[in-house]
């Protein structure tokens, strides 16, 4: 019997794309969760949500809570200059001091799961496998603070003698994708019968559906191996951006593509091919939905919103 102040999972950051999918997934698995953040997700009743502003953590007023695990999924997206005010704000939200944060929240957990990013690895010019042991060389502020998120999680685990697992998802996609991200903007531009302007699309990316990511996070809650603290999270879907754009255009059935009308970013990441050996060793039964079928689901969903 779970006490009123005890939960299976505490989720910090549940109002975004991944967070909303994760909440629905955990609820479907009968997981008792408490969501902490600035905005209450529509899937969560008031009794399972507590307001908290990461920019003013000392202002939190709430009774102490216990849980098996705390999942930290809060981040300020964007690429900011180190001299900008957003740089430190991104750090506060993306990479908190967990000892201080847990103290403010009155949270007691035996495992911390942090959601990182493939941007932590930085530039990849060659098509070789990215191992978890590879040195991180982020070129963006977002990647930099995700590396610090991993370091803060490790520091907390060492000090508290608890378990920390840092997941590094590669390109996450699925229904409800942010329309400012590549896939979301591509699909919606084509559905609007516009010409989508992009680079030549020579980059390669590794993709994982948000449903599979949620499955992996759920499995991580019960992971017995406390020695694993870093894990690449992706699927075998590895595709060149140009081919992906052509696939989406074929599925939509109309709209145009303008390849080469947008320049590549400075320090472009050309390859993002992770080693998934550790992921498969942990969960040999882990299955991945067909990549193109998942893209079709996204298109069908967006078409229904356009009609």
Coordinates of C-alpha atoms in Angstrom, one line a residue:
X1 CA 0.0 0.0 0.0
X2 CA 1.5 3.3 -1.1
X3 CA 1.2 6.1 1.4
X4 CA -0.2 9.5 0.4
X5 CA 3.3 11.0 0.3
X6 CA 4.9 8.0 -1.5
X7 CA 5.0 7.6 -5.2
X8 CA 6.4 5.2 -7.8
X9 CA 7.8 8.0 -9.8
X10 CA 8.4 11.8 -9.4
X11 CA 8.6 13.6 -12.8
X12 CA 10.2 17.0 -12.9
X13 CA 9.3 18.6 -16.3
X14 CA 6.1 17.0 -17.8
X15 CA 4.6 19.7 -20.0
X16 CA 6.6 19.2 -23.1
X17 CA 6.5 16.7 -26.0
X18 CA 8.3 13.9 -24.3
X19 CA 6.8 14.6 -20.9
X20 CA 3.2 14.4 -22.1
X21 CA 3.8 11.1 -23.8
X22 CA 5.7 9.8 -20.7
X23 CA 2.9 10.8 -18.4
X24 CA 0.3 8.9 -20.5
X25 CA 2.6 5.9 -20.7
X26 CA 3.2 5.7 -17.0
X27 CA -0.5 6.2 -16.2
X28 CA -1.3 3.3 -18.5
X29 CA 1.1 1.1 -16.6
X30 CA -0.7 2.0 -13.3
X31 CA 2.3 3.9 -12.0
X32 CA 1.5 6.4 -9.2
X33 CA 3.3 9.6 -10.3
X34 CA 3.8 13.1 -8.9
X35 CA 4.6 15.8 -11.5
X36 CA 6.5 18.9 -10.4
X37 CA 6.8 22.0 -12.5
X38 CA 5.5 25.4 -13.5
X39 CA 2.6 24.1 -15.6
X40 CA 0.2 21.3 -14.7
X41 CA -0.1 18.9 -17.6
X42 CA -3.8 18.3 -18.6
X43 CA -3.4 14.5 -17.9
X44 CA -2.6 15.1 -14.3
X45 CA -5.1 16.0 -11.5
X46 CA -4.2 18.7 -9.0
X47 CA -3.5 16.1 -6.3
X48 CA -0.7 14.7 -8.4
X49 CA 0.9 18.0 -9.3
X50 CA 2.9 20.6 -7.4
X51 CA 3.9 24.0 -8.7
X52 CA 7.7 24.6 -8.7
X53 CA 9.8 27.2 -10.5
X54 CA 13.4 26.0 -11.2
X55 CA 14.5 29.6 -11.4
X56 CA 13.5 30.2 -7.8
X57 CA 13.8 26.8 -6.2
X58 CA 14.1 28.1 -2.6
X59 CA 10.4 29.3 -2.8
X60 CA 9.0 25.8 -2.9
X61 CA 6.6 25.0 -0.1
X62 CA 5.4 21.5 0.2
X63 CA 5.5 18.4 2.4
X64 CA 8.4 15.9 1.9
X65 CA 7.7 13.1 -0.6
X66 CA 9.2 9.7 -1.3
X67 CA 9.4 7.7 -4.5
X68 CA 11.3 4.9 -6.1
X69 CA 12.7 7.2 -8.8
X70 CA 12.9 10.8 -9.8
X71 CA 12.9 11.5 -13.6
X72 CA 14.4 14.8 -14.5
X73 CA 13.1 16.0 -17.9
X74 CA 13.2 19.8 -17.6
X75 CA 15.3 21.7 -20.2
X76 CA 15.4 25.1 -21.8
X77 CA 15.9 24.5 -25.5
X78 CA 17.9 26.8 -27.8
X79 CA 21.4 27.7 -28.6
X80 CA 22.7 30.7 -26.7
X81 CA 26.0 32.6 -26.5
X82 CA 27.9 32.3 -23.3
X83 CA 27.8 36.0 -22.9
X84 CA 24.0 36.1 -23.1
X85 CA 21.6 36.2 -20.1
X86 CA 19.9 33.0 -21.5
X87 CA 23.1 31.0 -21.0
X88 CA 22.8 31.0 -17.2
X89 CA 19.0 30.6 -17.3
X90 CA 19.4 27.5 -19.5
X91 CA 21.8 26.1 -17.0
X92 CA 19.5 26.7 -14.1
X93 CA 16.6 24.9 -15.8
X94 CA 18.6 22.1 -17.6
X95 CA 21.3 21.3 -15.1
X96 CA 20.4 21.9 -11.5
X97 CA 22.4 21.0 -8.4
X98 CA 20.4 17.9 -7.4
X99 CA 21.5 17.9 -3.8
X100 CA 20.1 21.4 -3.4
X101 CA 17.1 20.6 -5.5
X102 CA 16.1 17.5 -3.6
X103 CA 16.5 19.4 -0.4
X104 CA 14.2 22.2 -1.5
X105 CA 11.6 19.7 -2.7
X106 CA 11.9 17.4 0.3
X107 CA 12.3 14.5 -2.2
X108 CA 13.7 11.1 -1.2
X109 CA 14.5 8.7 -4.0
X110 CA 16.8 5.7 -4.6
X111 CA 17.3 6.4 -8.3
X112 CA 17.7 9.5 -10.4
X113 CA 17.0 9.3 -14.2
X114 CA 18.1 12.2 -16.3
X115 CA 17.2 12.8 -19.9
X116 CA 20.2 14.0 -21.9
X117 CA 20.8 14.5 -25.6
X118 CA 22.9 13.3 -28.4
X119 CA 24.1 16.9 -28.8
X120 CA 26.4 16.1 -25.8
X121 CA 28.7 14.2 -28.2
X122 CA 29.3 17.2 -30.5
X123 CA 30.6 17.1 -34.1
X124 CA 30.9 13.8 -35.9
X125 CA 32.4 13.9 -39.3
X126 CA 32.8 10.1 -39.8
X127 CA 30.2 7.4 -39.9
X128 CA 31.6 5.4 -37.0
X129 CA 29.6 4.2 -34.0
X130 CA 29.3 6.6 -31.1
X131 CA 30.0 4.7 -27.9
X132 CA 28.9 5.8 -24.4
X133 CA 32.6 6.1 -23.5
X134 CA 33.3 8.6 -26.2
X135 CA 34.5 12.0 -25.0
X136 CA 31.8 14.6 -25.0
X137 CA 32.6 17.8 -27.1
X138 CA 29.3 19.8 -27.3
X139 CA 29.3 22.7 -29.7
X140 CA 26.0 24.2 -28.5
X141 CA 24.8 25.6 -25.2
X142 CA 22.1 23.0 -25.1
X143 CA 24.6 20.2 -25.5
X144 CA 26.9 21.8 -22.9
X145 CA 24.3 22.0 -20.2
X146 CA 23.2 18.4 -20.9
X147 CA 26.7 17.3 -20.2
X148 CA 26.6 19.3 -17.0
X149 CA 23.2 17.6 -16.2
X150 CA 25.0 14.2 -16.4
X151 CA 27.8 15.5 -14.1
X152 CA 25.3 16.9 -11.6
X153 CA 23.5 13.5 -11.5
X154 CA 26.7 11.7 -10.9
X155 CA 27.7 14.0 -8.1
X156 CA 24.3 13.5 -6.4
X157 CA 24.6 9.7 -6.8
X158 CA 28.1 9.6 -5.3
X159 CA 27.2 11.9 -2.4
X160 CA 24.0 10.1 -1.6
X161 CA 25.2 6.6 -2.4
X162 CA 22.3 6.1 -4.8
X163 CA 21.8 5.2 -8.4
X164 CA 21.9 7.6 -11.4
X165 CA 21.1 6.7 -15.0
X166 CA 21.6 9.3 -17.7
X167 CA 19.8 8.5 -21.0
X168 CA 21.0 10.1 -24.2
X169 CA 18.2 10.0 -26.7
X170 CA 19.1 10.7 -30.3
X171 CA 16.4 12.3 -32.5
X172 CA 13.0 11.8 -30.8
X173 CA 10.0 11.9 -33.1
X174 CA 6.3 11.1 -32.9
X175 CA 2.7 12.5 -32.8
X176 CA 2.7 15.9 -31.2
X177 CA 6.2 16.8 -32.5
X178 CA 7.2 20.4 -31.9
X179 CA 6.4 22.3 -35.1
X180 CA 9.6 24.3 -34.7
X181 CA 11.7 21.1 -35.0
X182 CA 12.7 19.7 -38.4
X183 CA 10.1 16.9 -38.8
X184 CA 7.2 18.9 -37.4
X185 CA 8.0 22.0 -39.6
X186 CA 8.6 19.8 -42.7
X187 CA 5.3 17.9 -42.4
X188 CA 3.2 21.1 -41.7
X189 CA 4.8 23.0 -44.5
X190 CA 4.0 20.3 -47.0
X191 CA 0.5 19.9 -45.7
X192 CA 0.1 23.7 -46.2
X193 CA 1.2 23.1 -49.9
X194 CA 4.2 25.3 -49.3
X195 CA 7.8 24.9 -50.6
X196 CA 9.9 23.6 -47.7
X197 CA 13.4 25.3 -47.8
X198 CA 16.2 23.2 -46.4
X199 CA 19.9 22.3 -46.8
X200 CA 21.1 19.8 -49.3
X201 CA 20.2 17.2 -46.5
X202 CA 23.5 15.3 -46.6
X203 CA 23.5 14.8 -42.8
X204 CA 22.7 11.5 -41.3
X205 CA 20.6 11.1 -38.2
X206 CA 19.5 8.3 -35.9
X207 CA 15.9 8.3 -34.8
X208 CA 13.8 6.9 -32.0
X209 CA 10.0 7.1 -31.6
X210 CA 8.7 8.8 -28.5
X211 CA 6.7 5.7 -27.6
X212 CA 9.9 3.6 -27.6
X213 CA 11.7 6.2 -25.5
X214 CA 8.9 6.1 -22.9
X215 CA 9.1 2.3 -22.9
X216 CA 12.9 2.5 -22.2
X217 CA 12.3 5.1 -19.4
X218 CA 9.7 2.8 -17.8
X219 CA 12.1 -0.1 -17.9
X220 CA 14.9 2.1 -16.4
X221 CA 12.8 2.7 -13.3
X222 CA 13.1 -1.0 -12.4
X223 CA 16.6 -1.5 -13.7
X224 CA 18.5 -3.8 -11.3
X225 CA 22.0 -3.0 -12.5
X226 CA 23.1 0.0 -10.5
X227 CA 26.5 0.1 -12.2
X228 CA 25.2 1.4 -15.5
X229 CA 25.0 5.2 -15.4
X230 CA 25.0 6.2 -19.1
X231 CA 23.0 4.8 -22.0
X232 CA 22.6 5.7 -25.7
X233 CA 18.9 5.6 -26.6
X234 CA 18.0 5.2 -30.2
X235 CA 16.7 2.7 -32.8
X236 CA 18.2 1.1 -35.9
X237 CA 16.6 3.9 -38.0
X238 CA 19.6 5.7 -39.4
X239 CA 18.7 7.8 -42.5
X240 CA 20.0 10.8 -44.5
X241 CA 18.0 13.9 -44.0
X242 CA 17.4 14.3 -47.8
X243 CA 15.9 10.8 -48.0
X244 CA 13.8 11.5 -45.0
X245 CA 12.4 14.7 -46.6
X246 CA 11.6 12.8 -49.8
X247 CA 9.9 10.1 -47.7
X248 CA 7.7 12.6 -45.9
X249 CA 6.8 14.4 -49.2
X250 CA 5.8 11.0 -50.8
X251 CA 3.6 10.2 -47.7
X252 CA 1.9 13.7 -47.8
X253 CA 1.4 13.5 -51.5
X254 CA 1.9 17.2 -52.3
X255 CA 4.1 20.2 -51.4
X256 CA 7.6 21.0 -52.7
X257 CA 11.1 20.7 -51.4
X258 CA 13.8 23.2 -52.1
X259 CA 17.1 21.4 -51.4
X260 CA 20.1 23.7 -50.9
X261 CA 18.2 26.9 -50.3
X262 CA 19.3 27.0 -46.7
X263 CA 23.0 27.0 -45.7
X264 CA 24.4 24.4 -43.3
X265 CA 25.0 25.6 -39.7
X266 CA 28.5 26.4 -38.7
X267 CA 30.1 23.3 -37.2
X268 CA 27.4 21.1 -38.7
X269 CA 27.1 17.6 -37.2
X270 CA 27.2 15.2 -40.2
X271 CA 26.8 11.9 -38.5
X272 CA 24.9 10.7 -35.5
X273 CA 25.1 6.9 -35.4
X274 CA 25.1 5.5 -31.9
X275 CA 26.3 2.1 -30.7
X276 CA 23.2 0.4 -29.3
X277 CA 25.0 -2.7 -27.9
X278 CA 24.4 -1.8 -24.3
X279 CA 20.8 -1.0 -24.9
X280 CA 20.3 -4.4 -26.5
X281 CA 22.3 -6.2 -23.8
X282 CA 20.0 -4.7 -21.2
X283 CA 16.7 -5.5 -22.9
X284 CA 17.1 -8.1 -25.7
X285 CA 13.3 -8.1 -26.1
X286 CA 13.1 -4.4 -26.8
X287 CA 11.2 -3.9 -30.1
X288 CA 11.1 -0.9 -32.4
X289 CA 8.1 0.2 -34.5
X290 CA 8.6 0.5 -38.3
X291 CA 10.1 3.9 -38.9
X292 CA 8.1 4.8 -42.0
X293 CA 4.9 3.6 -40.4
X294 CA 5.5 6.0 -37.5
X295 CA 6.1 8.9 -39.9
X296 CA 2.8 8.1 -41.6
X297 CA 1.0 8.3 -38.2
X298 CA 2.5 11.8 -37.7
X299 CA 1.3 12.8 -41.1
X300 CA -2.2 11.4 -40.6
X301 CA -2.5 13.2 -37.2
X302 CA -1.4 16.5 -38.7
X303 CA -3.7 16.1 -41.7
X304 CA -6.7 15.6 -39.3
X305 CA -5.8 18.9 -37.6
X306 CA -5.5 20.7 -41.0
X307 CA -8.9 19.5 -42.2

